[in-house]
GROMACS .gro file of C-alpha atoms in nm:
model
  190
    1MET     CA    1  -0.004  -0.001  -0.004
    2SER     CA    2   0.124   0.346  -0.057
    3GLU     CA    3   0.162   0.588   0.199
    4GLN     CA    4  -0.133   0.782   0.062
    5GLU     CA    5  -0.367   0.492   0.123
    6LYS     CA    6  -0.222   0.452   0.468
    7ASP     CA    7  -0.292   0.806   0.539
    8GLN     CA    8  -0.646   0.780   0.415
    9ASN     CA    9  -0.710   0.487   0.650
   10ASN     CA   10  -0.577   0.665   0.948
   11ALA     CA   11  -0.760   0.975   0.869
   12GLU     CA   12  -1.126   0.777   0.873
   13PRO     CA   13  -1.259   0.795   1.212
   14GLN     CA   14  -1.326   0.453   1.364
   15VAL     CA   15  -1.704   0.402   1.448
   16GLU     CA   16  -1.762   0.200   1.763
   17THR     CA   17  -2.094   0.008   1.803
   18VAL     CA   18  -2.337   0.065   2.103
   19GLU     CA   19  -2.233  -0.257   2.261
   20GLU     CA   20  -1.873  -0.158   2.222
   21GLN     CA   21  -1.924   0.179   2.397
   22GLN     CA   22  -2.126   0.019   2.678
   23ALA     CA   23  -1.856  -0.250   2.723
   24ALA     CA   24  -1.594   0.028   2.731
   25ALA     CA   25  -1.787   0.217   3.011
   26GLU     CA   26  -1.849  -0.096   3.221
   27ALA     CA   27  -1.459  -0.180   3.205
   28GLY     CA   28  -1.397   0.193   3.320
   29GLN     CA   29  -1.625   0.135   3.619
   30ALA     CA   30  -1.493  -0.084   3.908
   31GLU     CA   31  -1.694  -0.374   4.035
   32PRO     CA   32  -1.875  -0.337   4.362
   33THR     CA   33  -1.658  -0.446   4.675
   34ALA     CA   34  -1.755  -0.733   4.883
   35GLU     CA   35  -1.887  -0.504   5.174
   36GLU     CA   36  -2.101  -0.317   4.912
   37LYS     CA   37  -2.282  -0.653   4.781
   38LEU     CA   38  -2.313  -0.772   5.129
   39ALA     CA   39  -2.508  -0.440   5.222
   40ALA     CA   40  -2.731  -0.478   4.930
   41LEU     CA   41  -2.815  -0.832   4.988
   42GLU     CA   42  -2.889  -0.752   5.343
   43ALA     CA   43  -3.113  -0.470   5.264
   44GLU     CA   44  -3.284  -0.717   5.010
   45LEU     CA   45  -3.318  -0.983   5.282
   46ALA     CA   46  -3.489  -0.741   5.532
   47THR     CA   47  -3.743  -0.630   5.275
   48VAL     CA   48  -3.822  -1.004   5.202
   49LYS     CA   49  -3.839  -1.047   5.576
   50LYS     CA   50  -4.071  -0.763   5.633
   51ALA     CA   51  -4.294  -0.881   5.324
   52LEU     CA   52  -4.295  -1.248   5.492
   53GLY     CA   53  -4.394  -1.096   5.817
   54GLU     CA   54  -4.700  -0.887   5.686
   55ALA     CA   55  -4.797  -1.203   5.490
   56ASP     CA   56  -4.795  -1.425   5.783
   57ILE     CA   57  -4.993  -1.194   5.990
   58ARG     CA   58  -5.269  -1.143   5.696
   59ALA     CA   59  -5.267  -1.545   5.686
   60GLN     CA   60  -5.322  -1.581   6.064
   61ALA     CA   61  -5.607  -1.308   6.037
   62GLU     CA   62  -5.777  -1.486   5.743
   63ILE     CA   63  -5.755  -1.808   5.936
   64GLN     CA   64  -5.923  -1.659   6.258
   65ASN     CA   65  -6.179  -1.512   6.035
   66VAL     CA   66  -6.268  -1.847   5.845
   67ARG     CA   67  -6.278  -2.005   6.208
   68ARG     CA   68  -6.512  -1.763   6.337
   69ARG     CA   69  -6.743  -1.759   6.037
   70ALA     CA   70  -6.745  -2.145   6.087
   71GLU     CA   71  -6.829  -2.140   6.455
   72ARG     CA   72  -7.099  -1.890   6.397
   73ASP     CA   73  -7.256  -2.123   6.111
   74VAL     CA   74  -7.231  -2.424   6.325
   75GLN     CA   75  -7.426  -2.231   6.623
   76HIS     CA   76  -7.694  -2.109   6.374
   77ALA     CA   77  -7.738  -2.446   6.227
   78HIS     CA   78  -7.775  -2.603   6.595
   79LYS     CA   79  -8.003  -2.284   6.710
   80PHE     CA   80  -8.209  -2.305   6.406
   81ALA     CA   81  -8.225  -2.664   6.260
   82LEU     CA   82  -8.556  -2.740   6.405
   83GLU     CA   83  -8.702  -2.436   6.229
   84LYS     CA   84  -8.886  -2.615   5.941
   85PHE     CA   85  -8.993  -2.892   6.189
   86ALA     CA   86  -9.156  -2.632   6.428
   87GLY     CA   87  -9.317  -2.446   6.146
   88ASP     CA   88  -9.499  -2.761   6.031
   89LEU     CA   89  -9.598  -2.845   6.403
   90LEU     CA   90  -9.754  -2.469   6.439
   91SER     CA   91 -10.072  -2.605   6.257
   92VAL     CA   92 -10.103  -2.903   6.530
   93ALA     CA   93 -10.109  -2.632   6.779
   94ASP     CA   94 -10.350  -2.426   6.589
   95ASN     CA   95 -10.593  -2.712   6.547
   96LEU     CA   96 -10.583  -2.817   6.934
   97GLU     CA   97 -10.675  -2.443   7.023
   98ARG     CA   98 -10.966  -2.464   6.759
   99GLY     CA   99 -11.094  -2.765   6.891
  100LEU     CA  100 -11.097  -2.636   7.258
  101GLY     CA  101 -11.285  -2.328   7.109
  102ALA     CA  102 -11.531  -2.529   6.917
  103LEU     CA  103 -11.629  -2.757   7.239
  104ASP     CA  104 -11.922  -2.628   7.436
  105ALA     CA  105 -11.812  -2.548   7.802
  106ASP     CA  106 -12.161  -2.609   7.939
  107ASP     CA  107 -12.186  -2.963   7.787
  108GLU     CA  108 -12.092  -3.205   8.071
  109ALA     CA  109 -12.060  -3.495   7.840
  110LEU     CA  110 -11.767  -3.318   7.658
  111ASN     CA  111 -11.544  -3.253   7.973
  112GLY     CA  112 -11.321  -3.559   7.920
  113ALA     CA  113 -11.273  -3.444   7.555
  114ARG     CA  114 -11.173  -3.088   7.673
  115GLU     CA  115 -10.964  -3.203   7.925
  116GLY     CA  116 -10.767  -3.432   7.693
  117ILE     CA  117 -10.731  -3.160   7.446
  118GLU     CA  118 -10.617  -2.915   7.700
  119LEU     CA  119 -10.382  -3.208   7.822
  120THR     CA  120 -10.223  -3.240   7.479
  121LEU     CA  121 -10.213  -2.883   7.380
  122LYS     CA  122 -10.034  -2.803   7.734
  123SER     CA  123  -9.779  -3.089   7.686
  124LEU     CA  124  -9.693  -2.944   7.312
  125MET     CA  125  -9.657  -2.593   7.456
  126ASP     CA  126  -9.409  -2.735   7.700
  127VAL     CA  127  -9.206  -2.917   7.411
  128PHE     CA  128  -9.200  -2.574   7.242
  129GLY     CA  129  -9.083  -2.405   7.550
  130LYS     CA  130  -8.805  -2.673   7.585
  131TYR     CA  131  -8.681  -2.591   7.245
  132ASN     CA  132  -8.717  -2.212   7.275
  133LEU     CA  133  -9.038  -2.199   7.031
  134GLU     CA  134  -9.217  -1.876   7.193
  135GLN     CA  135  -9.592  -1.817   7.124
  136ILE     CA  136  -9.680  -1.442   7.017
  137SER     CA  137 -10.005  -1.345   7.131
  138PRO     CA  138 -10.046  -0.978   7.146
  139SER     CA  139 -10.400  -0.908   7.226
  140ASP     CA  140 -10.435  -0.543   7.374
  141GLU     CA  141 -10.098  -0.464   7.274
  142PRO     CA  142  -9.965  -0.190   7.020
  143PHE     CA  143  -9.939  -0.319   6.657
  144ASN     CA  144  -9.563  -0.425   6.560
  145PRO     CA  145  -9.538  -0.490   6.205
  146GLU     CA  146  -9.219  -0.688   6.267
  147LEU     CA  147  -9.412  -0.956   6.469
  148HIS     CA  148  -9.774  -0.908   6.347
  149GLU     CA  149  -9.945  -0.926   6.048
  150ALA     CA  150 -10.275  -0.712   6.026
  151MET     CA  151 -10.560  -0.916   5.850
  152THR     CA  152 -10.802  -0.612   5.890
  153MET     CA  153 -10.855  -0.274   6.066
  154VAL     CA  154 -11.179  -0.212   6.270
  155PRO     CA  155 -11.293   0.123   6.396
  156VAL     CA  156 -11.350   0.089   6.783
  157PRO     CA  157 -11.428   0.352   7.008
  158ASN     CA  158 -11.221   0.383   7.345
  159VAL     CA  159 -10.935   0.222   7.194
  160ASP     CA  160 -10.615   0.364   7.075
  161PRO     CA  161 -10.554   0.346   6.695
  162ASN     CA  162 -10.302   0.076   6.596
  163THR     CA  163 -10.386  -0.156   6.885
  164VAL     CA  164 -10.437  -0.522   6.860
  165ILE     CA  165 -10.792  -0.589   6.950
  166ASP     CA  166 -10.812  -0.947   6.829
  167VAL     CA  167 -10.561  -1.241   6.750
  168LEU     CA  168 -10.674  -1.459   6.475
  169GLU     CA  169 -10.378  -1.684   6.461
  170LYS     CA  170 -10.079  -1.661   6.725
  171GLY     CA  171  -9.740  -1.616   6.588
  172TYR     CA  172  -9.423  -1.791   6.692
  173GLN     CA  173  -9.058  -1.719   6.738
  174LEU     CA  174  -8.768  -1.986   6.737
  175ASN     CA  175  -8.467  -1.844   6.952
  176GLY     CA  176  -8.585  -1.492   6.879
  177ARG     CA  177  -8.621  -1.557   6.487
  178LEU     CA  178  -8.967  -1.505   6.356
  179ILE     CA  179  -9.111  -1.804   6.227
  180ARG     CA  180  -9.470  -1.703   6.187
  181PRO     CA  181  -9.607  -1.363   6.232
  182ALA     CA  182  -9.919  -1.342   6.454
  183ARG     CA  183 -10.243  -1.258   6.229
  184VAL     CA  184 -10.430  -0.991   6.413
  185VAL     CA  185 -10.727  -0.758   6.411
  186VAL     CA  186 -10.618  -0.395   6.448
  187SER     CA  187 -10.807  -0.087   6.585
  188LYS     CA  188 -10.822   0.227   6.381
  189ALA     CA  189 -10.956   0.548   6.480
  190PRO     CA  190 -11.354   0.595   6.419
   0.00000   0.00000   0.00000
């Protein structure tokens, strides 16, 4: 090669690629020391420990919540397991009361039947009481829409409006939960 060609080659700027420039920059930087690496790893370990501690607390709280919900569900199942069965027995109590009402109180021949029905009804009411099935008979009480169902309203003088004046069908509650509202006649202003 001639000298001229050599000068031209030397005169041309050499172009470096981006990768070559990055490699040159990294080579210029010193690698982190062992202490710096250890400090960075300790900081990362502390962050991971904190995150695991928080996750553990959340998991324990969730387990407690699930346990409480399960206990509450079991309590409700025990407390209200008889609800459907008790609801079906209410018609038996109603029929016994209707039977007593239909018997003539003056007829001596019906005393045995009356006494038998009264004892049967008393026995049924004792069983209801044993299992916390309470009767709602709100005669002469203020009307309560949460416990009573108004079948009709009748104008009655000398009685406050919205007072139960007659109970058509008694209501029942099982452990404080309404199974059937009392069906009542309510007074209204004349």
